mmCIF file of C-alpha atoms in Angstrom:
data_model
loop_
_atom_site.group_PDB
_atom_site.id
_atom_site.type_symbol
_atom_site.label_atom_id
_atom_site.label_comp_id
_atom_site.label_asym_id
_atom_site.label_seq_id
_atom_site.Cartn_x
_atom_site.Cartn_y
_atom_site.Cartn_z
ATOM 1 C CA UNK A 9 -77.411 47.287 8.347
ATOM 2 C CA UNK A 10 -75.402 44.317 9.353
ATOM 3 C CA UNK A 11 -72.568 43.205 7.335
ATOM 4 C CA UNK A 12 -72.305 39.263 8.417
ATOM 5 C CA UNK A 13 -74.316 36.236 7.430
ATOM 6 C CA UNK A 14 -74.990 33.984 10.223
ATOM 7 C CA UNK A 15 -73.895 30.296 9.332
ATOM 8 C CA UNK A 16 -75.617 26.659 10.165
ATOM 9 C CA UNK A 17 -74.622 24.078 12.330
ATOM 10 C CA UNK A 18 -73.886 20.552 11.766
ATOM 11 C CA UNK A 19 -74.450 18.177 14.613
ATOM 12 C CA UNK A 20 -72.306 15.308 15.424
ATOM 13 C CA UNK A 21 -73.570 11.667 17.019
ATOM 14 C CA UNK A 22 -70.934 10.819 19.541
ATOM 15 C CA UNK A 23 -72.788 7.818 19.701
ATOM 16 C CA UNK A 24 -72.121 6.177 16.677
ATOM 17 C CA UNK A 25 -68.782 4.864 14.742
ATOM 18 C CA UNK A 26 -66.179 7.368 14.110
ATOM 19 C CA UNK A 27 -66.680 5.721 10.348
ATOM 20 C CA UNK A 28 -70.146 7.133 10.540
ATOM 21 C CA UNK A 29 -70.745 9.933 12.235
ATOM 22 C CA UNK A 30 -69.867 12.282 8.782
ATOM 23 C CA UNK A 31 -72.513 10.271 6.232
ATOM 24 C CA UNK A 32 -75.636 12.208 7.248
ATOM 25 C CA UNK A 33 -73.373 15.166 6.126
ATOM 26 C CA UNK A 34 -71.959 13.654 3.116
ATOM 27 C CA UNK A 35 -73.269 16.687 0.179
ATOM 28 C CA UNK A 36 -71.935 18.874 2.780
ATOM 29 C CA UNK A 37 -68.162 17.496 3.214
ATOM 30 C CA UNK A 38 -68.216 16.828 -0.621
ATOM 31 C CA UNK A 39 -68.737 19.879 -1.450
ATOM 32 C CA UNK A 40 -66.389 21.694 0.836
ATOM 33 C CA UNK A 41 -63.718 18.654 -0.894
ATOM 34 C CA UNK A 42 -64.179 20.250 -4.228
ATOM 35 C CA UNK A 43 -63.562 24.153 -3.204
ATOM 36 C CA UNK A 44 -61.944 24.327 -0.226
ATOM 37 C CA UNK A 45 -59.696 21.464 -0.023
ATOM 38 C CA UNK A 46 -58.884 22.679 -3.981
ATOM 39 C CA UNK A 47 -58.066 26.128 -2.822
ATOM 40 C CA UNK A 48 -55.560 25.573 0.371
ATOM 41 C CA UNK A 49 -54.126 22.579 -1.747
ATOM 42 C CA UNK A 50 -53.099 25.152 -4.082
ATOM 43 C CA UNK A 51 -51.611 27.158 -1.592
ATOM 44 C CA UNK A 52 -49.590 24.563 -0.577
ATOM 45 C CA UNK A 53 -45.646 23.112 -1.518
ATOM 46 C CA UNK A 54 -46.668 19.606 -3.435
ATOM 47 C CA UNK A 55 -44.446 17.929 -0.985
ATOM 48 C CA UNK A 56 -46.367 18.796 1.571
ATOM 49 C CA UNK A 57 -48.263 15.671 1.618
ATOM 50 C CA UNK A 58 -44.996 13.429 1.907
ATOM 51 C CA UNK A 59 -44.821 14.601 5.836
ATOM 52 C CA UNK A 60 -48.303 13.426 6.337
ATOM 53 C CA UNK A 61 -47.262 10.117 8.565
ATOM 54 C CA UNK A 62 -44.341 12.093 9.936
ATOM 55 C CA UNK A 63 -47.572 14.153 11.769
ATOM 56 C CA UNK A 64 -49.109 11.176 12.690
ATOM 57 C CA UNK A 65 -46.367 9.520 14.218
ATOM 58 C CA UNK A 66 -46.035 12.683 15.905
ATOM 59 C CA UNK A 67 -49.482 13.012 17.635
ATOM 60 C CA UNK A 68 -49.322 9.155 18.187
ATOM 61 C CA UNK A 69 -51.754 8.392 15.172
ATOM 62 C CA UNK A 70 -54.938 10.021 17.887
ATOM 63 C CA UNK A 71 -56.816 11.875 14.736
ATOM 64 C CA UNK A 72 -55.703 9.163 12.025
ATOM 65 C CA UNK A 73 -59.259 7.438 12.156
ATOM 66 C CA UNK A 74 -60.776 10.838 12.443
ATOM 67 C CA UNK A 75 -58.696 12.781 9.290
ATOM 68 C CA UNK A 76 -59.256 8.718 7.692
ATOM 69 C CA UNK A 77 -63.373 8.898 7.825
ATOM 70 C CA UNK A 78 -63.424 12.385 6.452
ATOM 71 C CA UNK A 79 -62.053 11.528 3.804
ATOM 72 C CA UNK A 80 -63.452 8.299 2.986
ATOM 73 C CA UNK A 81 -66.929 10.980 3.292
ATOM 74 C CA UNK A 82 -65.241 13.933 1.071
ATOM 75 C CA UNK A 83 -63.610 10.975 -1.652
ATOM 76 C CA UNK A 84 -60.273 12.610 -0.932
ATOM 77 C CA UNK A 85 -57.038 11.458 0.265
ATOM 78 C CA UNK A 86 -56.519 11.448 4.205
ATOM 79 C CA UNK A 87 -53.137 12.925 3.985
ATOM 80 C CA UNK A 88 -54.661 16.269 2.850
ATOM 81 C CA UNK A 89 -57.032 16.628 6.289
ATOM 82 C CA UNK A 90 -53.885 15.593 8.087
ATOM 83 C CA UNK A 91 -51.500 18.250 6.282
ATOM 84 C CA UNK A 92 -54.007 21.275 6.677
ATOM 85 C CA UNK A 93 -54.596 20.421 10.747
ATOM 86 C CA UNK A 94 -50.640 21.690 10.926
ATOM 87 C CA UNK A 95 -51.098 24.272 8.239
ATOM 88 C CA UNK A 96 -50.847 26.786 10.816
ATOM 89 C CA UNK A 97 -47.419 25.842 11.590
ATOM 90 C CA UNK A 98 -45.579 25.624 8.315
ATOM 91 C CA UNK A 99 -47.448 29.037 7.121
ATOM 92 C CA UNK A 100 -47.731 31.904 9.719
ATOM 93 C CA UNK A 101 -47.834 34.462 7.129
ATOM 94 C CA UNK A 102 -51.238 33.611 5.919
ATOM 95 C CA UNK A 103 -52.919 34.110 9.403
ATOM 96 C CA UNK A 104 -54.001 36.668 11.703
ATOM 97 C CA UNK A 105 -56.930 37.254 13.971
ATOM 98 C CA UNK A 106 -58.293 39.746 16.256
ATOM 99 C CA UNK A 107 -59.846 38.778 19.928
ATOM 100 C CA UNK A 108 -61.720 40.322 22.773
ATOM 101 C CA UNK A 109 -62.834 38.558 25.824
ATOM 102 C CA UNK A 110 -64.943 40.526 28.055
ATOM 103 C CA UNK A 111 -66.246 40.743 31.445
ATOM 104 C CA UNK A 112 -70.300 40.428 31.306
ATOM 105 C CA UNK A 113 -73.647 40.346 33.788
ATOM 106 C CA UNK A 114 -73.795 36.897 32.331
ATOM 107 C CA UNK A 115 -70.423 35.766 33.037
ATOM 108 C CA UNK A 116 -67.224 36.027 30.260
ATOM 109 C CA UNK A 117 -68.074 36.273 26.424
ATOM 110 C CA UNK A 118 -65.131 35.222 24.197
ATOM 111 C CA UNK A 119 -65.636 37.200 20.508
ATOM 112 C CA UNK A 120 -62.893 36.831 17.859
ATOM 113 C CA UNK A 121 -62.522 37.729 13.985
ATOM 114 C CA UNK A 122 -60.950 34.473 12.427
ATOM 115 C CA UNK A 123 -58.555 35.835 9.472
ATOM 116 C CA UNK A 124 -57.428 32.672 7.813
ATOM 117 C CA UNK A 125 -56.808 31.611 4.086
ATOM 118 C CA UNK A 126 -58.033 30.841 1.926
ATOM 119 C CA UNK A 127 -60.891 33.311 2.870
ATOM 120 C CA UNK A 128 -64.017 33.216 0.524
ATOM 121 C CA UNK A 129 -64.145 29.181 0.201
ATOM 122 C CA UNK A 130 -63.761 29.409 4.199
ATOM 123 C CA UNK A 131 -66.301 31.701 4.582
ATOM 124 C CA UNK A 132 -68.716 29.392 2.029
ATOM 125 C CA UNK A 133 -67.645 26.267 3.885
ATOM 126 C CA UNK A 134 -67.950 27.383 7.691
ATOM 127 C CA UNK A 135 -70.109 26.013 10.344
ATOM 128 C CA UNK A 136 -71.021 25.463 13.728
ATOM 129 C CA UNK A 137 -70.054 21.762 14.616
ATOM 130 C CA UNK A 138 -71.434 20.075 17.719
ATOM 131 C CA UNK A 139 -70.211 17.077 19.260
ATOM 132 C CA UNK A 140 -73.704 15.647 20.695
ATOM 133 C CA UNK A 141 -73.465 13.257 23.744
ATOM 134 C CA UNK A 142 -76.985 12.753 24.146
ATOM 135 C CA UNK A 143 -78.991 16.141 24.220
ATOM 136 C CA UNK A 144 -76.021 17.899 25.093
ATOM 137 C CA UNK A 145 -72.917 19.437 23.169
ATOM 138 C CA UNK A 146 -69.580 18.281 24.403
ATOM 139 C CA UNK A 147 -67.348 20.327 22.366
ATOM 140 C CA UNK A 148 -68.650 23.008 19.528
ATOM 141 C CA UNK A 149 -66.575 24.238 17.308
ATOM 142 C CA UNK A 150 -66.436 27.328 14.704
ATOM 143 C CA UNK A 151 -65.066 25.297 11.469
ATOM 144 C CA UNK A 152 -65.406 23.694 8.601
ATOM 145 C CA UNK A 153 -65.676 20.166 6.970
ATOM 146 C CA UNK A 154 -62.296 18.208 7.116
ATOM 147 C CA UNK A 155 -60.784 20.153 9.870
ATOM 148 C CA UNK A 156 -59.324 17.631 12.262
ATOM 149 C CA UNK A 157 -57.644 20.491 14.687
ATOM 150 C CA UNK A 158 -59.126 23.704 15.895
ATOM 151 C CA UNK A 159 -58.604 27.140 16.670
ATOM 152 C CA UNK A 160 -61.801 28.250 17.922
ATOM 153 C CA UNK A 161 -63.667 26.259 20.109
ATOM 154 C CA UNK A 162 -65.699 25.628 23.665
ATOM 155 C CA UNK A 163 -66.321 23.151 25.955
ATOM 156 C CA UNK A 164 -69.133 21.521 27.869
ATOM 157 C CA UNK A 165 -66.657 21.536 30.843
ATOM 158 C CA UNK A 166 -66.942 25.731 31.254
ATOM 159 C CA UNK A 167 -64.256 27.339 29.079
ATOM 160 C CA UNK A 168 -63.829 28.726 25.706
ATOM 161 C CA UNK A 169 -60.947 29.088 23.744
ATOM 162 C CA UNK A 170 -59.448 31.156 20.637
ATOM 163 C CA UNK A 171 -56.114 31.586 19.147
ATOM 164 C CA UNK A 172 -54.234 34.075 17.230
ATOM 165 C CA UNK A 173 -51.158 33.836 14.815
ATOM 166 C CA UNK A 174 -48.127 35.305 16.434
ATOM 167 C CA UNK A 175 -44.373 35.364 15.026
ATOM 168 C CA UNK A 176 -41.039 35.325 17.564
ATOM 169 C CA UNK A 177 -38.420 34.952 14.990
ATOM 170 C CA UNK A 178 -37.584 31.404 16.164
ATOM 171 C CA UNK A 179 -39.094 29.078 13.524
ATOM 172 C CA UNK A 180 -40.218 26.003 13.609
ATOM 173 C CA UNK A 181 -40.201 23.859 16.503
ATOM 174 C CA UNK A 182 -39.725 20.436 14.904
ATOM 175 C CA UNK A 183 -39.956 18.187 18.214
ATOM 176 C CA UNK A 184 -43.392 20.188 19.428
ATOM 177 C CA UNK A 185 -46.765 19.503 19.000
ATOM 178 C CA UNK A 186 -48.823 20.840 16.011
ATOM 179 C CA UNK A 187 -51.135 24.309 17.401
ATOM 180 C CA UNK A 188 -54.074 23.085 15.867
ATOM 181 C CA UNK A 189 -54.151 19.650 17.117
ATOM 182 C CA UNK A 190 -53.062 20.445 20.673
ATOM 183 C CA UNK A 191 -56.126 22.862 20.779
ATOM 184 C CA UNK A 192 -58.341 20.062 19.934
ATOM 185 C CA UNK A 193 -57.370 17.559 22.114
ATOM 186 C CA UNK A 194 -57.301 20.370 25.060
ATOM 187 C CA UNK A 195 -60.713 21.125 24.166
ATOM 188 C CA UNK A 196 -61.613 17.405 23.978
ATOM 189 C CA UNK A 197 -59.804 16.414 26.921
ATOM 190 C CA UNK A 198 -59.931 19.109 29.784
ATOM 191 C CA UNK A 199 -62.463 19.412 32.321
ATOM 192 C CA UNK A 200 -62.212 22.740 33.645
ATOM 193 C CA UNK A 201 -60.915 26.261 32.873
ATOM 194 C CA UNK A 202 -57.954 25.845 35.470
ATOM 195 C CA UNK A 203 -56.310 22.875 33.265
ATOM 196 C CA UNK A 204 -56.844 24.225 29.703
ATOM 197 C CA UNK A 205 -55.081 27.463 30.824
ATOM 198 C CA UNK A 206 -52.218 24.591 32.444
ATOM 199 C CA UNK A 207 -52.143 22.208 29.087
ATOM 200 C CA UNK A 208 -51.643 25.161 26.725
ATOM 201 C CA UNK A 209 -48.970 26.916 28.697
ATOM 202 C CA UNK A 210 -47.078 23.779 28.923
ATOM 203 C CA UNK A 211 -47.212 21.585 26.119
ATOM 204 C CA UNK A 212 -43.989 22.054 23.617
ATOM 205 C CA UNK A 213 -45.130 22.988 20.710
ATOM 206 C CA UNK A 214 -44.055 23.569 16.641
ATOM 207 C CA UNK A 215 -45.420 27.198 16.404
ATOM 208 C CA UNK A 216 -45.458 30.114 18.506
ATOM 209 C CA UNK A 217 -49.058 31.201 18.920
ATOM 210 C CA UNK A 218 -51.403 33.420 21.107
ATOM 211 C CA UNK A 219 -54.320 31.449 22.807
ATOM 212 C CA UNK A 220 -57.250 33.524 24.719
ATOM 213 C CA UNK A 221 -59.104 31.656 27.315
ATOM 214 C CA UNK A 222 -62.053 32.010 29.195
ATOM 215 C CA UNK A 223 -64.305 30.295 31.804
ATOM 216 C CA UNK A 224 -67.475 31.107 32.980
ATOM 217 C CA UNK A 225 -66.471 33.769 35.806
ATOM 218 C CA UNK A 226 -65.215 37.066 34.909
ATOM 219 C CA UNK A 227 -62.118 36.551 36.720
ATOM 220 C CA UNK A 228 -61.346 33.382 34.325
ATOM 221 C CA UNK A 229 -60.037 35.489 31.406
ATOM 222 C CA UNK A 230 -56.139 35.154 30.372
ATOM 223 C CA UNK A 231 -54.307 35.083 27.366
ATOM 224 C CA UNK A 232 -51.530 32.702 27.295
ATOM 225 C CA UNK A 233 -48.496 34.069 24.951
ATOM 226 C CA UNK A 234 -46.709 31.058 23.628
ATOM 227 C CA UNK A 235 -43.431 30.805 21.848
ATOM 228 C CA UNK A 236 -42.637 27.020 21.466
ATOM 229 C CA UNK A 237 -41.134 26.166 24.492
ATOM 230 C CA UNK A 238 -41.821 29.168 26.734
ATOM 231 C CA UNK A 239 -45.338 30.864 27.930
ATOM 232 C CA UNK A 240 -46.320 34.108 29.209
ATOM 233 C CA UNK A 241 -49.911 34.769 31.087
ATOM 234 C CA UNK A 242 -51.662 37.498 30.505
ATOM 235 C CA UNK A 243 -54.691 38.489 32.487
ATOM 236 C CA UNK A 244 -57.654 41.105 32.502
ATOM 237 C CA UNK A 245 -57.138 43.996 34.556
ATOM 238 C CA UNK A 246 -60.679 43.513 37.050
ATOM 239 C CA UNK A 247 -63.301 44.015 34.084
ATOM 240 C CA UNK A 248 -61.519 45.282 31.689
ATOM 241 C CA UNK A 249 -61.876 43.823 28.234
ATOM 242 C CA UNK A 250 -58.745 41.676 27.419
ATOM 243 C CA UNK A 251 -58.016 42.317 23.598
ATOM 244 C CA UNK A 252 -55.679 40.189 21.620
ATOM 245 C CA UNK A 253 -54.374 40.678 18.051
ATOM 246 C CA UNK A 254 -51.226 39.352 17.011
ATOM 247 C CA UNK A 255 -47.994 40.500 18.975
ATOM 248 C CA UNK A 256 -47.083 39.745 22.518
ATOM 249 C CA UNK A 257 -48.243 42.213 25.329
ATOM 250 C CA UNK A 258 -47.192 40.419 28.493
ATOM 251 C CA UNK A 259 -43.583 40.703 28.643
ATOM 252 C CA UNK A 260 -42.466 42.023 25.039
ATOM 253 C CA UNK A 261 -38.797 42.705 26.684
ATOM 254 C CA UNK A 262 -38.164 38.575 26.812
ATOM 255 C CA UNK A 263 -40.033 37.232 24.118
ATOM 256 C CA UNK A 264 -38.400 38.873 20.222
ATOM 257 C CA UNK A 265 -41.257 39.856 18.089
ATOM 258 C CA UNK A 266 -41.155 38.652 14.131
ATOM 259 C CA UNK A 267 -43.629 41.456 12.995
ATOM 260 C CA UNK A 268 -43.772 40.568 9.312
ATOM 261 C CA UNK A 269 -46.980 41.126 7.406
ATOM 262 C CA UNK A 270 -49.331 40.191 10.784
ATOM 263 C CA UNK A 271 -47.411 42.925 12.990
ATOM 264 C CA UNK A 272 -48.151 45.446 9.903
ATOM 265 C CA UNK A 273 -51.770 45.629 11.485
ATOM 266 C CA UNK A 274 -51.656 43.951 14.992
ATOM 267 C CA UNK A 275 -51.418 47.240 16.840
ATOM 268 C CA UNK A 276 -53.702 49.525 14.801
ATOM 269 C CA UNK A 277 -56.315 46.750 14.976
ATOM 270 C CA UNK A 278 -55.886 46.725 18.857
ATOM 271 C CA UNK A 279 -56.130 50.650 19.013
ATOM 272 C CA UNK A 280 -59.135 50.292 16.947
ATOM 273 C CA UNK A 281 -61.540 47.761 18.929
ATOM 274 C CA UNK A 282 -59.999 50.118 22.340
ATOM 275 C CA UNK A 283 -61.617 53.056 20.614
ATOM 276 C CA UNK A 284 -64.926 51.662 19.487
ATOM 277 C CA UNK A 285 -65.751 49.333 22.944
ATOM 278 C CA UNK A 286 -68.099 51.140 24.839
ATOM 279 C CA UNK A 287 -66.774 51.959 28.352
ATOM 280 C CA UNK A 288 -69.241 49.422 29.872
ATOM 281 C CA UNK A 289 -68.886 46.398 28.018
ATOM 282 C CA UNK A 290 -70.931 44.413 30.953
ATOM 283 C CA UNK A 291 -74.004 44.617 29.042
ATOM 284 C CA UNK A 292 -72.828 43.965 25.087
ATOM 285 C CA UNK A 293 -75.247 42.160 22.906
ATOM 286 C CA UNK A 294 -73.767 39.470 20.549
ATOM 287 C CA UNK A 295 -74.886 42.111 17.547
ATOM 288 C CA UNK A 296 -72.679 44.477 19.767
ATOM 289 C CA UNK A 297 -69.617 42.554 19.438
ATOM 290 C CA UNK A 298 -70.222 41.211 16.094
ATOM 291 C CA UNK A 299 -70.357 45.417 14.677
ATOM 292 C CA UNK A 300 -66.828 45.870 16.316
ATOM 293 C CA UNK A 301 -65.493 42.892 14.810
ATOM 294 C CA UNK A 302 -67.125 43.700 11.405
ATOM 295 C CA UNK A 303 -65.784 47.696 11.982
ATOM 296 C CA UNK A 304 -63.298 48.364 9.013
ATOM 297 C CA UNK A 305 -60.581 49.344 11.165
ATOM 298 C CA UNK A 306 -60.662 45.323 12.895
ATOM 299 C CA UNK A 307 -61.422 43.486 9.634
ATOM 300 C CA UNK A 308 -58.765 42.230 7.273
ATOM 301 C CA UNK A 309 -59.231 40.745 3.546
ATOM 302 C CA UNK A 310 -59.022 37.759 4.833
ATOM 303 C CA UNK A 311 -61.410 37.578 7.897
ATOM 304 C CA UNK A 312 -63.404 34.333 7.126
ATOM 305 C CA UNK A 313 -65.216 34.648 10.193
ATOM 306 C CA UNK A 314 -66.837 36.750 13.270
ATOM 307 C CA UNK A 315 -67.901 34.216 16.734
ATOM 308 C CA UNK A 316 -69.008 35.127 19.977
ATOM 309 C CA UNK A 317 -69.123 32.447 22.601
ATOM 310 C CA UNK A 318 -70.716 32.073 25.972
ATOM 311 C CA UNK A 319 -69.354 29.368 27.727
ATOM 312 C CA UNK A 320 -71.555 29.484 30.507
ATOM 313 C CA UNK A 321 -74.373 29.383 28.363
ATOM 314 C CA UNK A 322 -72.578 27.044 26.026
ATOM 315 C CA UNK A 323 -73.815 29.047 23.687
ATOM 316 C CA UNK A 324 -71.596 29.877 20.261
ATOM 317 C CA UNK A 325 -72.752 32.226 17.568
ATOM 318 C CA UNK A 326 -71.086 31.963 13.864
ATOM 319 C CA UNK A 327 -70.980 34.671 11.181
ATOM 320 C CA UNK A 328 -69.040 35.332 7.870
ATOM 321 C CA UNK A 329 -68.438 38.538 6.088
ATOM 322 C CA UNK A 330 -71.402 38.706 3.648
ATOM 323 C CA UNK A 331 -69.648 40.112 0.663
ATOM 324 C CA UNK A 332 -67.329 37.007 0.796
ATOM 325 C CA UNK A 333 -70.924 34.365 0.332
ATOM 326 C CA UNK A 334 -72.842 36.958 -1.915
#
């Protein structure tokens, strides 16, 4: 019996305004306003909200209309959407994550457990958004209503990306770019697997962070090991999965690892998904991937959710844990 509950999607009219394209989905972003937005609020330093224009000066005001319309939608104040897109940056400690990308008959598959806070109004609140231009999704993305940045997300352009918290003892970056935000506008912007893999690895940015990538040949599957200002690659061994949780792999000698309360569990929940992968992973089933993810020894509390995505069939499946929407 499965343990996940497979979540809707909410389509997007590239078409139309920026100031519209959220009304059709109005209930929907008000409600996620009056739990979620409560809950990470809560979480959150009140001064938070004072740094606000110090992000948008930062990213050169490119998601102010976007974090401006949401919240027009949601009856909130923009400043919150723009203050949880670099929530990953001022709080590490409440993320972790655990990723596999694997070679298949069908080209790459990119599957991931999201562990994020606040995790039960996450899990209530996720969803599959699509970015329509015409028939066609540009950009889908596992989320939820509000979120201006990303960290998992495909492209129409043949890639697929995920990231995973990682500490290095260094801090904050204050001169880089927010995680969250660069991974949207790489997934916005790029037009091939070649140049996401080059705009991740260089872009300065405020957070360390681990960022698995995959295009839609087996051979496209790295994992780019970021500390602010310096990257590792890491790449599959032939067809061998390549599994990510939340310490560096690729040259551990150069880069210091900050352990804290994500390296508690980053290698037992590596060991874990290396024991229960079959040795053939060329023929896994989404359900396949989604009872390895679910597996006891891979969950945390606070996995919100479970995706697979295909990016060669542009194809991106969304699940929660069901005892955190029961």
């Amino acid at each position: 019996m499965s343990t996940w509950t497979a979540c809707g999607t909410l389509d997007l009219d590239l078409a139309l305004p920026v100031r519209r394209r959220f009304l059709v989905h109005r209930e929907t972003y008000q409600q996620a306003a009056e739990e979620l937005l409560v809950a990470m609020k809560q979480e959150m330093p009140s001064w938070l909200p004072r740094i606000a224009h110090l992000v948008d000066l930062r990213t050169a005001r490119r998601f102010h209309s976007l974090a401006k319309a949401q919240a027009e939608v949601m009856g909130i104040d923009w400043r919150d959407l723009m203050i949880a897109g670099v929530a990953y940056d001022l709080t590490l400690a409440y993320f972790g994550c655990s990723t596999m990308a694997h070679a298949t008959q069908e080209g790459p598959v990119l599957a991931r457990n999201m562990d994020w806070w606040p995790e039960r109004p996450l899990a209530r609140h996720s969803y599959v958004f699509r970015e329509l231009d015409g028939p066609m999704a540009r950009t889908t993305v596992a989320g939820w209503p509000g979120a201006i940045g990303l960290v998992t997300g495909m492209s129409q352009h043949g890639f697929a990306l995920a990231m995973n918290a990682v500490g290095d003892g260094t801090g904050l970056n204050k001169t880089g770019y927010p995680v969250m935000l660069h991974l949207r506008r790489v997934i916005d912007d790029c037009r091939s697997f070649d140049q996401a893999v080059e705009r991740v690895a260089q872009q300065s940015l405020a957070a360390p962070c681990l960022v698995t990538i995959v295009g839609t040949e087996n051979h496209q599957r790295v994992c780019v090991e970021r500390t602010p200002t310096t990257c590792c690659i890491r790449r599959a061994e032939g067809d061998d999965p390549l599994l990510t949780t939340n310490h560096y792999q690729a040259d551990e000698d150069d880069l210091e690892l900050d352990a804290g309360s994500l390296g508690s569990t980053s290698c037992g929940r590596l060991a874990a998904m290396q024991q229960l992968l079959p040795t053939d992973c060329r023929a896994m089933p989404d359900d396949e991937l989604l009872y390895v993810l679910s597996d006891s020894q891979v969950r945390l509390g606070i996995t919100a959710q479970h995706i697979v995505m295909r990016p060669r069939e542009n194809r991106m499946q969304l699940c929660v844990p069901t005892s955190l929407v029961s």
